[in-house]
Short mmCIF file of N, CA and C in Angstrom, two decimals:
data_model
loop_
_atom_site.label_atom_id
_atom_site.label_comp_id
_atom_site.label_asym_id
_atom_site.label_seq_id
_atom_site.Cartn_x
_atom_site.Cartn_y
_atom_site.Cartn_z
N UNK D 104 84.45 30.41 -26.07
CA UNK D 104 85.52 29.85 -26.86
C UNK D 104 86.78 29.58 -26.03
N UNK D 105 87.13 30.38 -25.00
CA UNK D 105 88.34 30.10 -24.22
C UNK D 105 88.27 28.75 -23.53
N UNK D 106 87.10 28.31 -23.09
CA UNK D 106 86.99 27.01 -22.42
C UNK D 106 87.34 25.89 -23.39
N UNK D 107 86.98 26.03 -24.65
CA UNK D 107 87.31 25.01 -25.64
C UNK D 107 88.80 24.93 -25.87
N UNK D 108 89.50 26.06 -25.75
CA UNK D 108 90.94 26.05 -25.93
C UNK D 108 91.64 25.38 -24.75
N UNK D 109 91.05 25.47 -23.54
CA UNK D 109 91.66 24.87 -22.36
C UNK D 109 91.42 23.37 -22.26
N UNK D 110 90.37 22.88 -22.91
CA UNK D 110 90.01 21.48 -22.82
C UNK D 110 91.14 20.55 -23.26
N UNK D 111 91.80 20.79 -24.40
CA UNK D 111 92.91 19.90 -24.79
C UNK D 111 94.04 19.91 -23.75
N UNK D 112 94.31 21.07 -23.14
CA UNK D 112 95.34 21.13 -22.11
C UNK D 112 94.94 20.31 -20.89
N UNK D 113 93.67 20.38 -20.49
CA UNK D 113 93.19 19.61 -19.34
C UNK D 113 93.26 18.12 -19.62
N UNK D 114 92.89 17.72 -20.81
CA UNK D 114 92.94 16.30 -21.17
C UNK D 114 94.37 15.79 -21.18
N UNK D 115 95.28 16.60 -21.67
CA UNK D 115 96.69 16.21 -21.70
C UNK D 115 97.24 16.08 -20.27
N UNK D 116 96.85 16.98 -19.39
CA UNK D 116 97.31 16.92 -17.99
C UNK D 116 96.77 15.67 -17.31
N UNK D 117 95.53 15.30 -17.60
CA UNK D 117 94.94 14.11 -16.99
C UNK D 117 95.60 12.84 -17.51
N UNK D 118 96.03 12.86 -18.73
CA UNK D 118 96.69 11.68 -19.30
C UNK D 118 97.98 11.41 -18.54
N UNK D 119 98.65 12.47 -18.07
CA UNK D 119 99.88 12.30 -17.32
C UNK D 119 99.63 11.71 -15.93
N UNK D 120 98.47 12.03 -15.32
CA UNK D 120 98.20 11.56 -13.97
C UNK D 120 97.43 10.26 -13.94
N UNK D 121 96.83 9.86 -15.06
CA UNK D 121 96.05 8.64 -15.09
C UNK D 121 94.65 8.81 -14.54
N UNK D 122 94.23 10.04 -14.24
CA UNK D 122 92.90 10.29 -13.71
C UNK D 122 92.00 10.86 -14.79
N UNK D 123 90.71 10.61 -14.65
CA UNK D 123 89.74 11.15 -15.60
C UNK D 123 89.61 12.66 -15.39
N UNK D 124 89.34 13.39 -16.46
CA UNK D 124 89.18 14.84 -16.31
C UNK D 124 87.92 15.16 -15.53
N UNK D 125 87.96 16.26 -14.79
CA UNK D 125 86.81 16.74 -14.06
C UNK D 125 86.13 17.79 -14.92
N UNK D 126 84.82 17.63 -15.21
CA UNK D 126 84.13 18.61 -16.04
C UNK D 126 84.25 20.01 -15.44
N UNK D 127 84.32 21.01 -16.29
CA UNK D 127 84.41 22.39 -15.84
C UNK D 127 83.23 22.72 -14.96
N UNK D 128 83.48 23.47 -13.89
CA UNK D 128 82.41 23.87 -12.99
C UNK D 128 82.11 22.84 -11.91
N UNK D 129 82.82 21.71 -11.89
CA UNK D 129 82.60 20.70 -10.86
C UNK D 129 83.87 20.55 -10.03
N UNK D 130 83.68 20.25 -8.76
CA UNK D 130 84.82 20.04 -7.88
C UNK D 130 85.36 18.63 -8.06
N UNK D 131 86.65 18.49 -7.94
CA UNK D 131 87.27 17.17 -8.02
C UNK D 131 86.97 16.41 -6.74
N UNK D 132 86.72 15.10 -6.83
CA UNK D 132 86.46 14.32 -5.61
C UNK D 132 87.71 14.25 -4.75
N UNK D 133 87.50 14.24 -3.46
CA UNK D 133 88.61 14.19 -2.52
C UNK D 133 88.93 12.73 -2.20
N UNK D 134 90.21 12.43 -2.09
CA UNK D 134 90.62 11.07 -1.77
C UNK D 134 90.75 10.88 -0.27
N UNK D 135 90.66 11.96 0.51
CA UNK D 135 90.78 11.82 1.96
C UNK D 135 89.40 11.81 2.59
N UNK D 136 89.23 10.96 3.61
CA UNK D 136 87.97 10.88 4.31
C UNK D 136 88.04 11.79 5.53
N UNK D 137 86.91 12.29 5.95
CA UNK D 137 86.86 13.12 7.14
C UNK D 137 87.01 12.22 8.37
N UNK D 138 87.97 12.54 9.21
CA UNK D 138 88.22 11.75 10.41
C UNK D 138 87.23 12.14 11.51
N UNK D 139 86.87 11.16 12.33
CA UNK D 139 86.02 11.43 13.47
C UNK D 139 86.81 12.24 14.48
N UNK D 140 86.12 13.10 15.23
CA UNK D 140 86.85 13.83 16.26
C UNK D 140 87.40 12.85 17.29
N UNK D 141 88.51 13.19 17.86
CA UNK D 141 89.16 12.29 18.81
C UNK D 141 88.46 12.32 20.17
N UNK D 142 88.22 11.14 20.72
CA UNK D 142 87.69 11.01 22.07
C UNK D 142 88.87 10.96 23.04
N UNK D 143 88.64 11.39 24.27
CA UNK D 143 89.69 11.40 25.29
C UNK D 143 89.16 10.76 26.56
N UNK D 144 90.04 10.05 27.27
CA UNK D 144 89.68 9.37 28.51
C UNK D 144 90.78 9.59 29.54
N UNK D 145 90.38 9.86 30.77
CA UNK D 145 91.33 10.02 31.88
C UNK D 145 90.84 9.20 33.07
N UNK D 146 91.78 8.60 33.80
CA UNK D 146 91.47 7.82 35.00
C UNK D 146 92.11 8.48 36.20
N UNK D 147 91.43 8.39 37.33
CA UNK D 147 91.96 8.92 38.59
C UNK D 147 91.61 7.96 39.69
N UNK D 148 92.53 7.35 40.36
CA UNK D 148 93.98 7.44 40.20
C UNK D 148 94.44 6.65 38.97
N UNK D 149 95.72 6.69 38.67
CA UNK D 149 96.27 5.99 37.51
C UNK D 149 96.90 4.65 37.89
N UNK D 150 96.81 4.31 39.19
CA UNK D 150 97.32 3.03 39.68
C UNK D 150 96.47 2.61 40.87
N UNK D 151 96.35 1.28 41.06
CA UNK D 151 95.58 0.80 42.20
C UNK D 151 95.54 -0.71 42.24
N UNK D 152 95.00 -1.22 43.34
CA UNK D 152 94.90 -2.66 43.57
C UNK D 152 93.57 -3.20 43.07
N UNK D 153 93.48 -4.53 43.01
CA UNK D 153 92.23 -5.20 42.67
C UNK D 153 91.15 -4.73 43.65
N UNK D 154 89.94 -4.56 43.15
CA UNK D 154 88.77 -4.10 43.90
C UNK D 154 88.83 -2.63 44.31
N UNK D 155 89.85 -1.89 43.86
CA UNK D 155 89.87 -0.46 44.17
C UNK D 155 89.02 0.30 43.16
N UNK D 156 88.55 1.47 43.57
CA UNK D 156 87.69 2.28 42.72
C UNK D 156 88.51 3.25 41.88
N UNK D 157 88.10 3.38 40.64
CA UNK D 157 88.72 4.31 39.69
C UNK D 157 87.62 5.26 39.22
N UNK D 158 87.93 6.53 39.06
CA UNK D 158 86.99 7.52 38.53
C UNK D 158 87.41 7.86 37.11
N UNK D 159 86.48 7.71 36.15
CA UNK D 159 86.77 7.96 34.74
C UNK D 159 86.06 9.22 34.26
N UNK D 160 86.77 10.02 33.47
CA UNK D 160 86.20 11.22 32.85
C UNK D 160 86.63 11.23 31.40
N UNK D 161 85.76 11.75 30.53
CA UNK D 161 86.11 11.78 29.11
C UNK D 161 85.30 12.81 28.35
N UNK D 162 85.73 13.01 27.12
CA UNK D 162 85.04 13.94 26.22
C UNK D 162 85.28 13.50 24.79
N UNK D 163 84.48 14.09 23.87
CA UNK D 163 84.62 13.75 22.46
C UNK D 163 83.74 12.60 22.02
N UNK D 164 82.74 12.26 22.82
CA UNK D 164 81.81 11.17 22.51
C UNK D 164 80.51 11.75 21.94
N UNK D 165 79.66 10.92 21.34
CA UNK D 165 78.39 11.43 20.82
C UNK D 165 77.51 11.98 21.95
N UNK D 166 76.83 13.07 21.67
CA UNK D 166 75.91 13.66 22.65
C UNK D 166 74.88 12.62 23.07
N UNK D 167 74.71 12.46 24.36
CA UNK D 167 73.75 11.52 24.95
C UNK D 167 74.01 10.07 24.55
N UNK D 168 75.23 9.77 24.11
CA UNK D 168 75.58 8.41 23.70
C UNK D 168 75.93 7.52 24.89
N UNK D 169 75.66 6.24 24.74
CA UNK D 169 76.03 5.24 25.75
C UNK D 169 77.52 4.96 25.60
N UNK D 170 78.27 5.10 26.69
CA UNK D 170 79.71 4.86 26.70
C UNK D 170 79.97 3.63 27.56
N UNK D 171 80.65 2.63 26.99
CA UNK D 171 80.95 1.38 27.70
C UNK D 171 82.42 1.41 28.11
N UNK D 172 82.68 1.06 29.39
CA UNK D 172 84.03 1.07 29.93
C UNK D 172 84.54 -0.36 30.06
N UNK D 173 85.80 -0.55 29.66
CA UNK D 173 86.44 -1.86 29.77
C UNK D 173 87.75 -1.73 30.52
N UNK D 174 88.10 -2.78 31.23
CA UNK D 174 89.37 -2.87 31.93
C UNK D 174 90.12 -4.02 31.31
N UNK D 175 91.06 -3.68 30.45
CA UNK D 175 91.83 -4.67 29.69
C UNK D 175 90.92 -5.67 28.98
N UNK D 176 89.83 -5.13 28.38
CA UNK D 176 88.90 -5.94 27.59
C UNK D 176 87.69 -6.45 28.35
N UNK D 177 87.69 -6.36 29.68
CA UNK D 177 86.57 -6.82 30.49
C UNK D 177 85.65 -5.64 30.79
N UNK D 178 84.37 -5.75 30.46
CA UNK D 178 83.44 -4.64 30.71
C UNK D 178 83.30 -4.42 32.21
N UNK D 179 83.45 -3.15 32.63
CA UNK D 179 83.37 -2.81 34.05
C UNK D 179 82.31 -1.76 34.34
N UNK D 180 81.67 -1.23 33.33
CA UNK D 180 80.64 -0.23 33.58
C UNK D 180 80.23 0.49 32.32
N UNK D 181 79.30 1.43 32.51
CA UNK D 181 78.85 2.25 31.39
C UNK D 181 78.27 3.55 31.94
N UNK D 182 78.12 4.51 31.05
CA UNK D 182 77.55 5.81 31.41
C UNK D 182 76.93 6.40 30.16
N UNK D 183 76.21 7.48 30.33
CA UNK D 183 75.65 8.22 29.21
C UNK D 183 76.35 9.57 29.14
N UNK D 184 76.87 9.89 27.98
CA UNK D 184 77.53 11.19 27.79
C UNK D 184 76.48 12.30 27.88
N UNK D 185 76.91 13.48 28.24
CA UNK D 185 75.98 14.61 28.33
C UNK D 185 75.72 15.21 26.95
N UNK D 186 75.08 16.36 26.91
CA UNK D 186 74.68 17.00 25.65
C UNK D 186 75.85 17.41 24.77
N UNK D 187 77.05 17.53 25.34
CA UNK D 187 78.22 17.89 24.53
C UNK D 187 79.22 16.74 24.42
N UNK D 188 78.81 15.51 24.82
CA UNK D 188 79.67 14.34 24.65
C UNK D 188 80.68 14.10 25.75
N UNK D 189 80.39 14.59 26.96
CA UNK D 189 81.31 14.41 28.09
C UNK D 189 80.68 13.56 29.18
N UNK D 190 81.55 12.97 30.00
CA UNK D 190 81.13 12.32 31.24
C UNK D 190 82.23 12.59 32.24
N UNK D 191 81.87 12.61 33.54
CA UNK D 191 82.87 12.96 34.55
C UNK D 191 82.70 12.12 35.80
N UNK D 192 83.85 11.68 36.34
CA UNK D 192 83.91 11.01 37.63
C UNK D 192 82.99 9.79 37.73
N UNK D 193 82.96 8.98 36.66
CA UNK D 193 82.18 7.74 36.67
C UNK D 193 83.00 6.69 37.40
N UNK D 194 82.42 6.10 38.44
CA UNK D 194 83.14 5.12 39.26
C UNK D 194 83.07 3.73 38.64
N UNK D 195 84.23 3.08 38.53
CA UNK D 195 84.34 1.68 38.14
C UNK D 195 85.31 1.02 39.12
N UNK D 196 85.28 -0.31 39.17
CA UNK D 196 86.14 -1.05 40.11
C UNK D 196 87.08 -1.95 39.33
N UNK D 197 88.34 -2.03 39.79
CA UNK D 197 89.32 -2.94 39.19
C UNK D 197 88.82 -4.37 39.42
N UNK D 198 88.62 -5.14 38.34
CA UNK D 198 88.07 -6.50 38.48
C UNK D 198 88.96 -7.43 39.32
N UNK D 199 88.30 -8.26 40.12
CA UNK D 199 89.01 -9.24 40.95
C UNK D 199 89.80 -10.23 40.11
N UNK D 200 89.40 -10.42 38.85
CA UNK D 200 90.08 -11.37 37.96
C UNK D 200 91.55 -11.01 37.74
N UNK D 201 91.94 -9.80 38.09
CA UNK D 201 93.33 -9.38 37.89
C UNK D 201 94.17 -9.54 39.15
N UNK D 202 93.64 -10.28 40.14
CA UNK D 202 94.35 -10.50 41.40
C UNK D 202 95.66 -11.23 41.25
N UNK D 203 95.80 -12.04 40.21
CA UNK D 203 97.04 -12.79 40.00
C UNK D 203 98.11 -11.97 39.28
N UNK D 204 97.75 -10.82 38.77
CA UNK D 204 98.73 -9.99 38.06
C UNK D 204 99.71 -9.40 39.06
N UNK D 205 100.96 -9.39 38.70
CA UNK D 205 101.99 -8.86 39.59
C UNK D 205 101.94 -7.35 39.70
N UNK D 206 102.45 -6.82 40.81
CA UNK D 206 102.51 -5.37 40.96
C UNK D 206 103.33 -4.76 39.82
N UNK D 207 102.86 -3.66 39.32
CA UNK D 207 103.54 -2.99 38.21
C UNK D 207 103.00 -3.39 36.84
N UNK D 208 102.07 -4.35 36.81
CA UNK D 208 101.48 -4.75 35.53
C UNK D 208 100.64 -3.60 34.98
N UNK D 209 100.90 -3.22 33.74
CA UNK D 209 100.14 -2.14 33.11
C UNK D 209 99.03 -2.73 32.27
N UNK D 210 97.82 -2.22 32.45
CA UNK D 210 96.65 -2.65 31.69
C UNK D 210 96.05 -1.41 31.03
N UNK D 211 95.01 -1.63 30.24
CA UNK D 211 94.37 -0.54 29.52
C UNK D 211 92.91 -0.40 29.94
N UNK D 212 92.51 0.82 30.24
CA UNK D 212 91.10 1.12 30.48
C UNK D 212 90.59 1.77 29.20
N UNK D 213 89.47 1.29 28.67
CA UNK D 213 88.92 1.81 27.44
C UNK D 213 87.51 2.37 27.64
N UNK D 214 87.12 3.29 26.77
CA UNK D 214 85.78 3.85 26.76
C UNK D 214 85.32 3.91 25.31
N UNK D 215 84.19 3.24 25.00
CA UNK D 215 83.71 3.11 23.63
C UNK D 215 82.27 3.55 23.51
N UNK D 216 81.98 4.29 22.44
CA UNK D 216 80.60 4.64 22.08
C UNK D 216 80.54 4.61 20.57
N UNK D 217 80.05 3.50 20.01
CA UNK D 217 80.04 3.35 18.55
C UNK D 217 81.47 3.39 18.03
N UNK D 218 81.76 4.24 17.03
CA UNK D 218 83.12 4.29 16.49
C UNK D 218 84.07 5.15 17.32
N UNK D 219 83.56 5.77 18.39
CA UNK D 219 84.39 6.64 19.23
C UNK D 219 85.03 5.80 20.32
N UNK D 220 86.37 5.87 20.42
CA UNK D 220 87.10 5.05 21.38
C UNK D 220 88.30 5.83 21.91
N UNK D 221 88.52 5.69 23.20
CA UNK D 221 89.73 6.25 23.81
C UNK D 221 90.19 5.27 24.87
N UNK D 222 91.46 5.30 25.18
CA UNK D 222 91.99 4.44 26.23
C UNK D 222 93.03 5.19 27.04
N UNK D 223 93.27 4.67 28.23
CA UNK D 223 94.28 5.25 29.11
C UNK D 223 94.95 4.11 29.88
N UNK D 224 96.23 4.22 30.18
CA UNK D 224 96.91 3.15 30.91
C UNK D 224 96.56 3.18 32.41
N UNK D 225 96.67 2.02 33.04
CA UNK D 225 96.45 1.87 34.48
C UNK D 225 97.46 0.84 34.97
N UNK D 226 98.06 1.09 36.13
CA UNK D 226 99.08 0.18 36.68
C UNK D 226 98.51 -0.51 37.92
N UNK D 227 98.59 -1.83 37.93
CA UNK D 227 98.11 -2.62 39.06
C UNK D 227 99.14 -2.59 40.19
N UNK D 228 98.64 -2.45 41.42
CA UNK D 228 99.49 -2.49 42.61
C UNK D 228 98.94 -3.57 43.54
N UNK D 229 99.60 -3.82 44.63
CA UNK D 229 99.12 -4.81 45.62
C UNK D 229 98.45 -4.12 46.75
#
């Protein structure tokens, strides 16, 4: 009988919020979605000339997932993440197509595996 007495109060409260009542014993739906864990990417060195080698390391990717590396949108390589979603010291080269960019130009290095993405800045030198 106490549940029947609470029902009018619950209906009145829902009328104020504009939401439908949640039946007793059921959880209310959540309006927030679960976010994917954040992926991280690091470059070493953080600056260099065209045709120089960069070493990329990252974590937070799918286990054994294919990770594609881009240099300001241009694909420069790929690797496979390990069992815990990491990769380390993957060598890529600064594309020759950026030879006309002036010293000090900042570009973005990206690493993508499905919905997992991270980026890090890189500065072009001569």
